[in-house]
Coordinates of C-alpha atoms in Angstrom, one line a residue:
Chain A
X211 CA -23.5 -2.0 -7.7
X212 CA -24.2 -1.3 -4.0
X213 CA -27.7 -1.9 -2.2
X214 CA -29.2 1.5 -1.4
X215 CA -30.9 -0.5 1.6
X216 CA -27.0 -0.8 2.9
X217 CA -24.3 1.7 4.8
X218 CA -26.8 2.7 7.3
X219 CA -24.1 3.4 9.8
X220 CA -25.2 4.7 13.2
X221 CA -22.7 6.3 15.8
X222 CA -24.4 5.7 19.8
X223 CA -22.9 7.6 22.1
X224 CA -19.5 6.7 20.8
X225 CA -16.4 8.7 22.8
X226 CA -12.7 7.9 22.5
X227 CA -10.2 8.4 25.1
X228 CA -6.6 7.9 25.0
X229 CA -3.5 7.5 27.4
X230 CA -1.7 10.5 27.4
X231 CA 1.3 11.4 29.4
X232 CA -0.1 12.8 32.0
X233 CA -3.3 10.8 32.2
X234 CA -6.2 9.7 30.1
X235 CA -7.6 12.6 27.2
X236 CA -10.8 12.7 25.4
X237 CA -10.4 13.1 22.0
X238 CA -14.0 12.0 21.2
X239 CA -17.1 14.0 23.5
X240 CA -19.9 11.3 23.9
X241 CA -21.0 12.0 20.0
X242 CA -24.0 10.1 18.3
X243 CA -24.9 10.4 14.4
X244 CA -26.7 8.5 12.0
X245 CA -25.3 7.9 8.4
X246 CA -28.4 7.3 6.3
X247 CA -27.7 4.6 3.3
X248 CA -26.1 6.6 0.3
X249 CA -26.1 9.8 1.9
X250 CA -23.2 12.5 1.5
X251 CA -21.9 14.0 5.2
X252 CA -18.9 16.6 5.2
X253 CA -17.6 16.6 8.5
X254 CA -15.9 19.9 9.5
X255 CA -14.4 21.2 12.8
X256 CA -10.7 23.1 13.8
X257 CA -7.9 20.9 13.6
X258 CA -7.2 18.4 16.5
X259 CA -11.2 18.3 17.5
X260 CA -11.4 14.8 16.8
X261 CA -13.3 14.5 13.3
X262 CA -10.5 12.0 12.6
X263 CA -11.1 10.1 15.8
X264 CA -14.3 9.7 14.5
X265 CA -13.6 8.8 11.5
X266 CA -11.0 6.5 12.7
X267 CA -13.4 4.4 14.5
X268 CA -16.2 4.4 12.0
X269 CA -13.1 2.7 10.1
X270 CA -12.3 0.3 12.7
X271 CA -8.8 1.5 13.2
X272 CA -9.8 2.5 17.0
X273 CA -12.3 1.1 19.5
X274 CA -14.3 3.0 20.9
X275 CA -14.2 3.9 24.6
X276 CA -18.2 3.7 25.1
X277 CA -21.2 3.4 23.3
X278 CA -21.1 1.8 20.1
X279 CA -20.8 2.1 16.0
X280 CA -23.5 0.1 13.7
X281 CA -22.8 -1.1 10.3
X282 CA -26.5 -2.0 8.7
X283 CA -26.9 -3.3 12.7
X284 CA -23.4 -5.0 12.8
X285 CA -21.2 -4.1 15.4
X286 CA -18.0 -2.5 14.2
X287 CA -15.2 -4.7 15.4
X288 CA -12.2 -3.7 12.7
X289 CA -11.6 -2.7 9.6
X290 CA -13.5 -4.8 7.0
X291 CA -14.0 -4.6 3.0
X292 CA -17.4 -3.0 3.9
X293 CA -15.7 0.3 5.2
X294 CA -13.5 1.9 2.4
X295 CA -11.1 4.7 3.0
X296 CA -9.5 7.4 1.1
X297 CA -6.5 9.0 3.1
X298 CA -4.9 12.3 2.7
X299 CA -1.8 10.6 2.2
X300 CA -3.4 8.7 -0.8
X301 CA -2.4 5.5 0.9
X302 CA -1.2 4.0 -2.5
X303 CA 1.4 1.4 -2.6
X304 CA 4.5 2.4 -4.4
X305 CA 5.8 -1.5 -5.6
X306 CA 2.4 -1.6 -7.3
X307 CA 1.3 0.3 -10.4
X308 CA -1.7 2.0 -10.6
X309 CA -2.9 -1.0 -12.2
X310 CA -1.5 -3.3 -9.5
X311 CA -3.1 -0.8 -6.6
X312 CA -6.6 -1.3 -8.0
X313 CA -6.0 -4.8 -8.2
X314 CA -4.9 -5.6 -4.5
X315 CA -8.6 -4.7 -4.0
X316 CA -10.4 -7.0 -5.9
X317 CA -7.8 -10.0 -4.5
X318 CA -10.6 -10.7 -2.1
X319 CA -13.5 -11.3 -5.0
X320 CA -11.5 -14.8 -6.5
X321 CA -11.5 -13.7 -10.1
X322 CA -9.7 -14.8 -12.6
X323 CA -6.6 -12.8 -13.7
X324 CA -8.2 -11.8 -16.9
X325 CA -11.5 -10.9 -14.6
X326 CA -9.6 -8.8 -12.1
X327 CA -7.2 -7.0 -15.2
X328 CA -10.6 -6.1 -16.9
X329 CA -12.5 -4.6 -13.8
X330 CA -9.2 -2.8 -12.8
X331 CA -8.9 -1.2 -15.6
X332 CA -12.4 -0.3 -15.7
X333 CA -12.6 1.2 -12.1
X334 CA -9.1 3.7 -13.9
X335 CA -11.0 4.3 -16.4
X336 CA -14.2 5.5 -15.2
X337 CA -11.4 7.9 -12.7
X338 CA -10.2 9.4 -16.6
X339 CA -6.7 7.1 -16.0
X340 CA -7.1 4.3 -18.5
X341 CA -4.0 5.5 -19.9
X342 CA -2.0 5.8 -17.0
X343 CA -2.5 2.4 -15.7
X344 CA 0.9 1.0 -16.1
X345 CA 2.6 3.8 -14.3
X346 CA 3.6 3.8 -10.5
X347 CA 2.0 6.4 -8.0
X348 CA 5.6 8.5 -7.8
X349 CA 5.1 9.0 -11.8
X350 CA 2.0 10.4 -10.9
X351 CA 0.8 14.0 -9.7
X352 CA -1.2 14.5 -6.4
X353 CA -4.4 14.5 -8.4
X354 CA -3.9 11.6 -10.2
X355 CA -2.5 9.5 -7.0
X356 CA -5.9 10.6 -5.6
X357 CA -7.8 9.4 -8.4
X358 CA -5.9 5.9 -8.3
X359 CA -7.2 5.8 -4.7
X360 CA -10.8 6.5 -5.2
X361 CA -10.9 4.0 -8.0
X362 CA -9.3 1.4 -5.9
X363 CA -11.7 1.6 -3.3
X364 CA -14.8 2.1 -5.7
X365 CA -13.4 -0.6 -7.7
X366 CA -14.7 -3.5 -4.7
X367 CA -17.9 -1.9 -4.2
X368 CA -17.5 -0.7 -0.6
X369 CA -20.7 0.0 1.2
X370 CA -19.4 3.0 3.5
X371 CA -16.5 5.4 2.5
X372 CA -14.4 7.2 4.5
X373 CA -12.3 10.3 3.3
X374 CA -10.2 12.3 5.7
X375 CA -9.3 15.2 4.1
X376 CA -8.7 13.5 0.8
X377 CA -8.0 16.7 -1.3
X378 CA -6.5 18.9 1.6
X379 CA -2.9 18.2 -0.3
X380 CA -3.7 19.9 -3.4
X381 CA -4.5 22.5 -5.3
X382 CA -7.1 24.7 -5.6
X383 CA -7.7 24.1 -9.4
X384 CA -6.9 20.5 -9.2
X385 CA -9.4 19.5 -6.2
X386 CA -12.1 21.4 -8.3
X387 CA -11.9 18.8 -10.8
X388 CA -11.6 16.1 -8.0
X389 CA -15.2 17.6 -6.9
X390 CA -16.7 16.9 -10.1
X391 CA -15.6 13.7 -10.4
X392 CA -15.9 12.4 -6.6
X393 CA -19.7 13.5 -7.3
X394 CA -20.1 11.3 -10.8
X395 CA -18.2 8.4 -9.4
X396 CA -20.3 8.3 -5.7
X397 CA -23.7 9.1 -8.2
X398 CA -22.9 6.0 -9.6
X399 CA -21.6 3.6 -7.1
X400 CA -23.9 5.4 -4.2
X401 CA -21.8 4.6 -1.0
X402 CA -22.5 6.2 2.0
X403 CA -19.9 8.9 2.4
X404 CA -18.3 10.7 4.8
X405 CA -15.7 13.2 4.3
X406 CA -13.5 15.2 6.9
X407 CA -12.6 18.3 5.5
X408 CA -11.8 22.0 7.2
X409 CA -12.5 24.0 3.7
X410 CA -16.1 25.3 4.1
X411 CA -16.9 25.5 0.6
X412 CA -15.6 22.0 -0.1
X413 CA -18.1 20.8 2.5
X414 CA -21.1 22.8 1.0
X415 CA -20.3 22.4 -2.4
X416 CA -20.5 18.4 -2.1
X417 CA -22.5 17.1 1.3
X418 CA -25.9 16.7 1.7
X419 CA -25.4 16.5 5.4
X420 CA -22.8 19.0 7.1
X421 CA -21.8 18.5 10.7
X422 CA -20.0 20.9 12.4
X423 CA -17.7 20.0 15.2
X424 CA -16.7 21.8 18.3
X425 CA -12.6 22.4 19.3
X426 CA -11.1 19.4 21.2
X427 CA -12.7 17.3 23.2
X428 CA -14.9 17.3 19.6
X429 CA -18.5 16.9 19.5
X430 CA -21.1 17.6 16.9
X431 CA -22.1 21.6 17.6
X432 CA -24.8 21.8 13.9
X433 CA -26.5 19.9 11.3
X434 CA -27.4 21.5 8.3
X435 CA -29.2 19.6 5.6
X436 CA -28.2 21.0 2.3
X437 CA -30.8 19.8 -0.6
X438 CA -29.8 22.1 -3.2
X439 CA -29.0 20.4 -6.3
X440 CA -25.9 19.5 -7.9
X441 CA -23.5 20.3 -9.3
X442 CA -23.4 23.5 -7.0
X443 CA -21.7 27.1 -6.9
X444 CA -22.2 29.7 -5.1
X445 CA -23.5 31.7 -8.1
X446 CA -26.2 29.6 -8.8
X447 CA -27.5 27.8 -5.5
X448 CA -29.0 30.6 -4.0
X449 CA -28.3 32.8 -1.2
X450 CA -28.9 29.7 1.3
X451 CA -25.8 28.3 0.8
X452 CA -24.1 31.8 1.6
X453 CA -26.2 32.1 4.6
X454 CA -25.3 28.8 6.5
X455 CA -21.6 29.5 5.2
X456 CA -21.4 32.5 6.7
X457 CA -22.7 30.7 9.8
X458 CA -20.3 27.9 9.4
X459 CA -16.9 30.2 9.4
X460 CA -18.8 31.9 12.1
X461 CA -19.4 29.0 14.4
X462 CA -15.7 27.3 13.4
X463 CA -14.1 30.9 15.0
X464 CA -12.0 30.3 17.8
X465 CA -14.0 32.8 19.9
X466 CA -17.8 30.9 19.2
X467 CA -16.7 28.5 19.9
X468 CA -15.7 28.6 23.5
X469 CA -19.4 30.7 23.7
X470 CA -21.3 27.8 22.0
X471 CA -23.1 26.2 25.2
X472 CA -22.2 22.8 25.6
Chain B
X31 CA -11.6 12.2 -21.0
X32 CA -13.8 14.7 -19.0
X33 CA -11.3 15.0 -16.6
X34 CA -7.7 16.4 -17.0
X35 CA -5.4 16.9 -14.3
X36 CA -4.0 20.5 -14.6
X37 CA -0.7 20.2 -13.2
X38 CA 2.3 19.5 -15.4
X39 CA 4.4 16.0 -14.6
X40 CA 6.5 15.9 -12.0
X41 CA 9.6 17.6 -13.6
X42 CA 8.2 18.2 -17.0
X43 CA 8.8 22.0 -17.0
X44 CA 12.7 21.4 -16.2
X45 CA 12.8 19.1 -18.3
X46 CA 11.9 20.9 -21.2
X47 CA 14.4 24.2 -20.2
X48 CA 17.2 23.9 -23.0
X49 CA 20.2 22.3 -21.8
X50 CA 18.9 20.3 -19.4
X51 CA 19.9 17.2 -20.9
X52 CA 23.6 18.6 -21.4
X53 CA 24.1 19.5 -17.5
X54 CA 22.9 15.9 -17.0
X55 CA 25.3 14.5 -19.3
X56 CA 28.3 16.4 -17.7
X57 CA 27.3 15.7 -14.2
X58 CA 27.4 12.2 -15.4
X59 CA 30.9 13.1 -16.7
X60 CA 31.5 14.5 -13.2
X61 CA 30.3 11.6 -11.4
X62 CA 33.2 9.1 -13.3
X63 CA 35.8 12.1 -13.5
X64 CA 35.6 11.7 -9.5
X65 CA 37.2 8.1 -8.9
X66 CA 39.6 7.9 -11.8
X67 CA 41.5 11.6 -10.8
X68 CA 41.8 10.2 -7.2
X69 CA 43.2 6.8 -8.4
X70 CA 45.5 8.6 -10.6
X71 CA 46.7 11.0 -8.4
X72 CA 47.1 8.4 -5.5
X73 CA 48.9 6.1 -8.3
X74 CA 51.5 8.6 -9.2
X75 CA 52.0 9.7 -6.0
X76 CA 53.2 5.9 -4.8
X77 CA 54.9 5.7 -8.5
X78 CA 57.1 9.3 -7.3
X79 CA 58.0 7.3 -4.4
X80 CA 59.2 4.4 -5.8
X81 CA 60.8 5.7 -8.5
X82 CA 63.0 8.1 -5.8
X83 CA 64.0 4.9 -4.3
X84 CA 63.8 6.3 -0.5
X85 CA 62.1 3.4 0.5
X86 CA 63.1 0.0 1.0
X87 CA 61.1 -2.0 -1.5
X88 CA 60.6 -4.8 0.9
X89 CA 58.9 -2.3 3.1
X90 CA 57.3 -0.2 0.6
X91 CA 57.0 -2.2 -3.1
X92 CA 56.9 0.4 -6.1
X93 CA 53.7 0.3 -8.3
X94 CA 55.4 -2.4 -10.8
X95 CA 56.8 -4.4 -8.4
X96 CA 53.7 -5.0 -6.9
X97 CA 52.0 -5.6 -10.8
X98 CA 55.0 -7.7 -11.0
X99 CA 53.6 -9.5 -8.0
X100 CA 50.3 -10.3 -9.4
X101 CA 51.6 -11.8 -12.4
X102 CA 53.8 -14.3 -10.8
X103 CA 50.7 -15.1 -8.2
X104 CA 48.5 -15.5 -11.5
X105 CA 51.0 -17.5 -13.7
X106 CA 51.6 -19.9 -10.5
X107 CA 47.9 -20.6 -10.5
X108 CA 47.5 -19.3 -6.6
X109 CA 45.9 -16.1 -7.2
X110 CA 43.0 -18.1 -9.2
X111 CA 42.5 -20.7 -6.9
X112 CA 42.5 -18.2 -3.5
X113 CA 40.2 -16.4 -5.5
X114 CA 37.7 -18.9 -5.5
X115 CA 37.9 -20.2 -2.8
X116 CA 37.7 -17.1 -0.6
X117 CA 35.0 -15.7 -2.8
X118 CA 32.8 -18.3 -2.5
X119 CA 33.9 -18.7 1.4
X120 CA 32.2 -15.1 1.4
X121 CA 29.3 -16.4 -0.8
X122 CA 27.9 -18.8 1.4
X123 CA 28.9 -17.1 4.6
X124 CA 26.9 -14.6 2.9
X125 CA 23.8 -17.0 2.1
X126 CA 23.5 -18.3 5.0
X127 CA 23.9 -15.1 7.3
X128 CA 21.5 -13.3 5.1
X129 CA 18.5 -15.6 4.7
X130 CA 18.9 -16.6 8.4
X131 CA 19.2 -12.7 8.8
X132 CA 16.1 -11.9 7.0
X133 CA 13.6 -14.4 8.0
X134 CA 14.4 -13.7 11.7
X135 CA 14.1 -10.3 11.3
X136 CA 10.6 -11.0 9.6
X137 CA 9.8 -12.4 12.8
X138 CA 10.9 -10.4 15.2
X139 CA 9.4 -7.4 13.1
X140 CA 6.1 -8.4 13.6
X141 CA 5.8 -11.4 16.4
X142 CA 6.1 -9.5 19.5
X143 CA 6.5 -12.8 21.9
X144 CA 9.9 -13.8 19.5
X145 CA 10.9 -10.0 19.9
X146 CA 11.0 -10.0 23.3
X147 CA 12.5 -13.4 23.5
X148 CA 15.4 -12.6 21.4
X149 CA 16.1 -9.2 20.6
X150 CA 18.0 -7.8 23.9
X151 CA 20.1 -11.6 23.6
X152 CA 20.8 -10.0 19.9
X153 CA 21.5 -6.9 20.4
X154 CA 24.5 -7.9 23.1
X155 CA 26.2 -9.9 20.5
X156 CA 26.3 -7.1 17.4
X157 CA 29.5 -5.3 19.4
X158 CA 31.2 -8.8 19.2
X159 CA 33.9 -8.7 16.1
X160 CA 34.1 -11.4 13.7
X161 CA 37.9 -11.9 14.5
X162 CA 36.7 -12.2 18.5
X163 CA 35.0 -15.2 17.2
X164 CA 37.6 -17.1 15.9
X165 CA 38.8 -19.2 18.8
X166 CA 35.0 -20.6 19.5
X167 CA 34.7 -21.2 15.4
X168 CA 37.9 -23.0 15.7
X169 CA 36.4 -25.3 18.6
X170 CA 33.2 -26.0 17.4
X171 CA 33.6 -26.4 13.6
X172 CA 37.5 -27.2 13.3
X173 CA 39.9 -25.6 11.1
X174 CA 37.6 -27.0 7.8
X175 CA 35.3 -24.6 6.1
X176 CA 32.9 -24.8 8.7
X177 CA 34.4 -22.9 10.9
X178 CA 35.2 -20.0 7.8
X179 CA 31.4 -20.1 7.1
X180 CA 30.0 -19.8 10.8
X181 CA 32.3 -16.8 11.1
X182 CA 31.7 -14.5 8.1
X183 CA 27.5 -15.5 8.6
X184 CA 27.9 -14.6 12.2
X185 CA 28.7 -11.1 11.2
X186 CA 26.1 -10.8 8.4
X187 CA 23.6 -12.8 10.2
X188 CA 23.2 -9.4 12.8
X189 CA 23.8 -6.7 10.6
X190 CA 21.1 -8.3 8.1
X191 CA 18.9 -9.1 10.9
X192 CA 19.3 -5.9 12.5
X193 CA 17.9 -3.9 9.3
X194 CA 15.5 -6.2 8.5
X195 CA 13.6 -5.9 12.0
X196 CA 13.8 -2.0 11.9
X197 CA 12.5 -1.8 8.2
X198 CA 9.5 -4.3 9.3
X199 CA 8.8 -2.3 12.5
X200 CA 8.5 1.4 10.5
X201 CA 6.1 -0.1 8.2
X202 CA 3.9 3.0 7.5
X203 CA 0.4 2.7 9.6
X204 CA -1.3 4.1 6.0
X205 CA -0.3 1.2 4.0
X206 CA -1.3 -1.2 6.5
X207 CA -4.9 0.7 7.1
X208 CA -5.2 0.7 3.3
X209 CA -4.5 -3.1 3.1
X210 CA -7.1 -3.9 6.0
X211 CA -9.8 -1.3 4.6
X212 CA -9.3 -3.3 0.7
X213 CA -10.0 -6.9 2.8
X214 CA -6.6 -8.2 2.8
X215 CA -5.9 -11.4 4.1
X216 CA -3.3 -11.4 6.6
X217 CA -0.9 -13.4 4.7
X218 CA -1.6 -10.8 2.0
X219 CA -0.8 -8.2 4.0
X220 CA 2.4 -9.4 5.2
X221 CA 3.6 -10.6 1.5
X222 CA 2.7 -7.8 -0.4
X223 CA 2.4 -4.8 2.1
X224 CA 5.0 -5.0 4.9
X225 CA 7.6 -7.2 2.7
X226 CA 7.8 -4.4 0.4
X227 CA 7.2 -1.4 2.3
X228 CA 10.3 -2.8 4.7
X229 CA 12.2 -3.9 1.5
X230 CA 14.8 -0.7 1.5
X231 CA 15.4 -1.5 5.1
X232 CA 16.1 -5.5 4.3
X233 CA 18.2 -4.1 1.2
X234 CA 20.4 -2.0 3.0
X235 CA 21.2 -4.8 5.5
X236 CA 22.1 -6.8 2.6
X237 CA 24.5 -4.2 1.2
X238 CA 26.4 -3.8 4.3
X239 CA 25.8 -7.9 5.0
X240 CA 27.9 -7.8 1.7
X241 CA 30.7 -5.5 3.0
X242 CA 30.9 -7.3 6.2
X243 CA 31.1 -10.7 4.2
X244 CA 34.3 -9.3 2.7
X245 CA 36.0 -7.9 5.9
X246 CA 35.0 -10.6 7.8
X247 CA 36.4 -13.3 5.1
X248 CA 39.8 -12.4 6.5
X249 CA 39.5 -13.3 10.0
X250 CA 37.9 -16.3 9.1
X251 CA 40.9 -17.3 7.3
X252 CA 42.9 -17.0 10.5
X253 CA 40.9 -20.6 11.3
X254 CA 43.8 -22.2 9.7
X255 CA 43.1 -21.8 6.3
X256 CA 45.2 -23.5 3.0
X257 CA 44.7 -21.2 0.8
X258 CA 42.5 -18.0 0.4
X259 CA 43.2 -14.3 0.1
X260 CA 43.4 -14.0 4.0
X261 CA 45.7 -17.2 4.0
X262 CA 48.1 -16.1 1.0
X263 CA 48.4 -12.7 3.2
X264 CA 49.5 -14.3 6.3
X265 CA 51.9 -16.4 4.0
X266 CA 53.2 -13.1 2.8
X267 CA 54.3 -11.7 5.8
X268 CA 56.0 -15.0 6.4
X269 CA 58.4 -14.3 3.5
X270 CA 58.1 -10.7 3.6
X271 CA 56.9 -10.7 0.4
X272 CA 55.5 -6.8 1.1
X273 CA 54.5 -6.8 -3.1
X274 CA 52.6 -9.5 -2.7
X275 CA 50.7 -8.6 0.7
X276 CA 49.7 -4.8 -1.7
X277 CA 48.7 -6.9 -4.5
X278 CA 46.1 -8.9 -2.5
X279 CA 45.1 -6.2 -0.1
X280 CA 44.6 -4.0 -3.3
X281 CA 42.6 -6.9 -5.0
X282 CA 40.4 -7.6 -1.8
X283 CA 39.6 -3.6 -2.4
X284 CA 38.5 -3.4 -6.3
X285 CA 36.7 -6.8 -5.5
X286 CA 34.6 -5.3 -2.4
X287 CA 34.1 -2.3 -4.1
X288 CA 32.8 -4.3 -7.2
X289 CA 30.3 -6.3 -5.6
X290 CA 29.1 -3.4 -2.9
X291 CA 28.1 -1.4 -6.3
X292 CA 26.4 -4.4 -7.6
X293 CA 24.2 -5.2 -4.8
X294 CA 23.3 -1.2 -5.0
X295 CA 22.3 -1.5 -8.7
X296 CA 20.3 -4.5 -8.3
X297 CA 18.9 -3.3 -5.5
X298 CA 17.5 0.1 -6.9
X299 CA 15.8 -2.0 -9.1
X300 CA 14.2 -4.5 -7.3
X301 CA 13.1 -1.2 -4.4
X302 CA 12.8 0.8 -7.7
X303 CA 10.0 2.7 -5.9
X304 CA 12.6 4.4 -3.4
X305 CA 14.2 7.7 -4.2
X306 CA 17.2 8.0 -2.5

């Protein structure tokens, strides 16, 4: 569906400030990264270290203050149908059923109603929701709103997506099943992901790119390139994935952090 | 289906306790048990009154002398025709007020150069009473229907407004990052993201649009009316017909009421999406 020679994204010495109340504040340390085309990169840092702020621009909700983001060599100048995002919140819209949701994102591709119904309900399927389609996000559990989000933005064939903390409001069991099918779904449509969590495991379990960000005013601290296959657990991926855990929760504690040399 | 969602439906575990269904079904019972022991406790209060006969009855009517009332007003054929006419007085006060309410507010929600022109000129007049009006109404529009319909849309006009431009200012910043990220147009956005997600808002200002309609009808019939509920009151007092003046005031109640839980049950369906 997407060309794997697309959602090269690359982040130039990107920082963010904002007007606070007393004065301007950094949320965003001169940063650069590269998103290679169809890769998988967890973003993980403390809370408030600007991960979001990131995000955030990579989305085009927030201009950068210098340096610039890169969409397959396009500027970044708003939010586009190239850039989809998953949000914590889920993000769903509660006059719409889950039907309807999926539908408000192929609006752009002209189809014709039948067209649009069919693909719709394809994109729910594929998420395990075919039978839920007629139902509104407030009938639905945490889970399933989540699901209804990530085949709404699948559904349009984004080229980049975004996911800030997407599974942060649920449960354990629950977002282990939202792994497996995150993995399948991206396998198949291969978007360039990346996805802000602060749950170590999540991040090792699904990225194969971790970044590691330092307390506020954020910038990137690690990169580890994780190449074992999938699907992953701690049992069976080797003791390397333990290892650079262990050095993850060490380098994400308060106390390294301040030591980590600039 | 590879995938399951683990977690039982949202209330499916209460739902299935035993009796669940049976406290429902009495809270119901509650719920209507409510208004008809006040009314009938209020009712034979005012009966134990008039049947003591230690008020006047032209000061204080007795419950059948004010039924007694309403038949007479019925079998004369006024209570029918000032019926309609202040109900649909109200009615297109109401129209007008509210869709003049609402598509302003849809501006001034989300055009910042018509906020700024026009919301501190607004906000000044909301403290200004419907019955202050009167006088201008009278000058401008004359003591026709005109003058009845500019005053009871004045007053919905800024409570309708008012809602409507807070519900389209608190639009939630995820739905509209949502709608950009999925490649909505613009006039998408606004029609079927901010429209809805401020629809509470604009239906709340329409519910109390609808109660202001109803206490503002009455000082619109102080523009020298004919005939109306406001009207046949004034008349009243002229004869110091006291059983008719309860009658109507008691009508103009149940009739408010009426219509106020109306516009709340359509409008829980139409924002079905909102809990409260």
């Amino acid at each position: 569906m997407t060309d794997h020679a697309q959602g090269h994204v690359r982040v130039e010495d990107v920082s963010i400030r904002f007007d606070g109340k007393s004065g301007p504040v950094t949320a965003l340390a001169p940063t650069s990264v590269e998103l290679k085309p169809g890769t998988f990169t967890a973003l993980i840092g403390p809370s408030g270290c600007g991960k979001s702020t990131l995000m955030n621009a990579i989305g085009g909700f927030v201009a950068p203050s210098s340096g610039r983001i890169t969409l397959d060599g396009q500027p970044i100048e708003g939010p586009s149908d190239k850039v989809g995002v998953i949000f914590q919140q889920y993000g769903l819209f509660p006059w719409f059923t889950a039907l309807g949701n999926v539908r408000f994102g192929l609006k752009r591709l002209g189809l014709s109603r039948r067209e649009e119904i069919e693909r719709a309900r394809e994109a729910l399927d594929e998420v395990g929701l075919g039978a839920h389609a007629g139902k509104f996000p407030q009938q639905l559990s945490g889970g399933m709103k989540q699901r209804v989000a990530i085949a709404r933005t699948f559904a349009f064939g984004p080229k980049v997506l975004l996911m800030d903390e997407p599974f942060g409001a649920l449960d354990a069991q629950t977002r282990l099943v939202m792994h497996e099918l995150l993995l399948k779904v991206w396998q198949k449509h291969r978007a360039t992901v990346l996805f802000v969590t602060h749950d170590v495991d999540e991040a090792l379990l699904l990225a194969d790119d971790l970044r590691v960000m330092s307390q506020a005013p954020g910038r990137l601290l690690r990169h580890y390139q994780l190449e074992q296959a999938r699907p992953r657990s701690f049992s069976r991926s080797g003791s390397d994935l333990l290892d650079i855990r262990d050095e993850v929760i060490g380098l994400l504690h308060p106390r390294s952090m301040l030591a980590e040399p600039a | 289906m590879a995938v399951t969602d683990l977690r039982p439906p949202p209330g499916g575990l209460r739902a299935r306790l035993p009796g669940a269904a049976g406290l429902r079904r009495a809270a119901g019972r509650a719920l209507l048990a409510g208004p008809v022991i006040s009314f009938a406790f209020v009712l034979g209060l005012w009966a134990a009154v008039g049947a003591a006969g230690i008020v006047p009855e032209t000061i204080f009517p007795a419950p059948w002398s004010v039924w007694a009332a309403t038949a007479e007003m019925w079998s004369m054929g006024t209570l029918q025709k000032d019926l309609s006419v202040s109900l649909s007085r109200a009615a297109v006060g109401f129209a007008i007020g509210a869709s003049l309410g609402v598509s302003l507010g849809l501006l001034t929600g989300r055009v910042p150069v018509i906020r700024m022109l026009l919301n501190p000129f607004l906000t000044v007049l909301r403290p200004i009473p419907a019955i202050a009006l009167v006088p201008v109404a009278i000058v401008w529009f004359g003591i026709g229907e005109g003058s009845k319909y500019f005053v009871i849309s004045y007053t919905v006009f800024l409570t309708v407004w008012f809602n409507t431009h807070h519900g389209m200012e608190y639009v939630p910043e995820t739905y509209l990052r949502a709608s950009r990220s999925l490649g909505a147009s613009k006039l998408r956005e606004f029609l079927t993201v901010i429209v809805p997600a401020a629809a509470p808002y604009i239906f709340a200002g329409l519910r109390l649009g609808v109660a202001l309609a109803f206490l503002s009808l009455v000082a619109a019939e102080l523009s020298g009316a004919s005939s109306g509920i406001g009207y046949r009151l004034q008349e009243a007092r002229q004869y110091i017909r006291t059983d008719r003046m309860f009658s109507l005031l008691i009508i103009l109640g149940l009739l408010g009421a009426a219509v106020d839980l109306a516009v709340h049950r359509i409008g829980k369906r139409l924002v079905h999406w909102e809990q409260s």
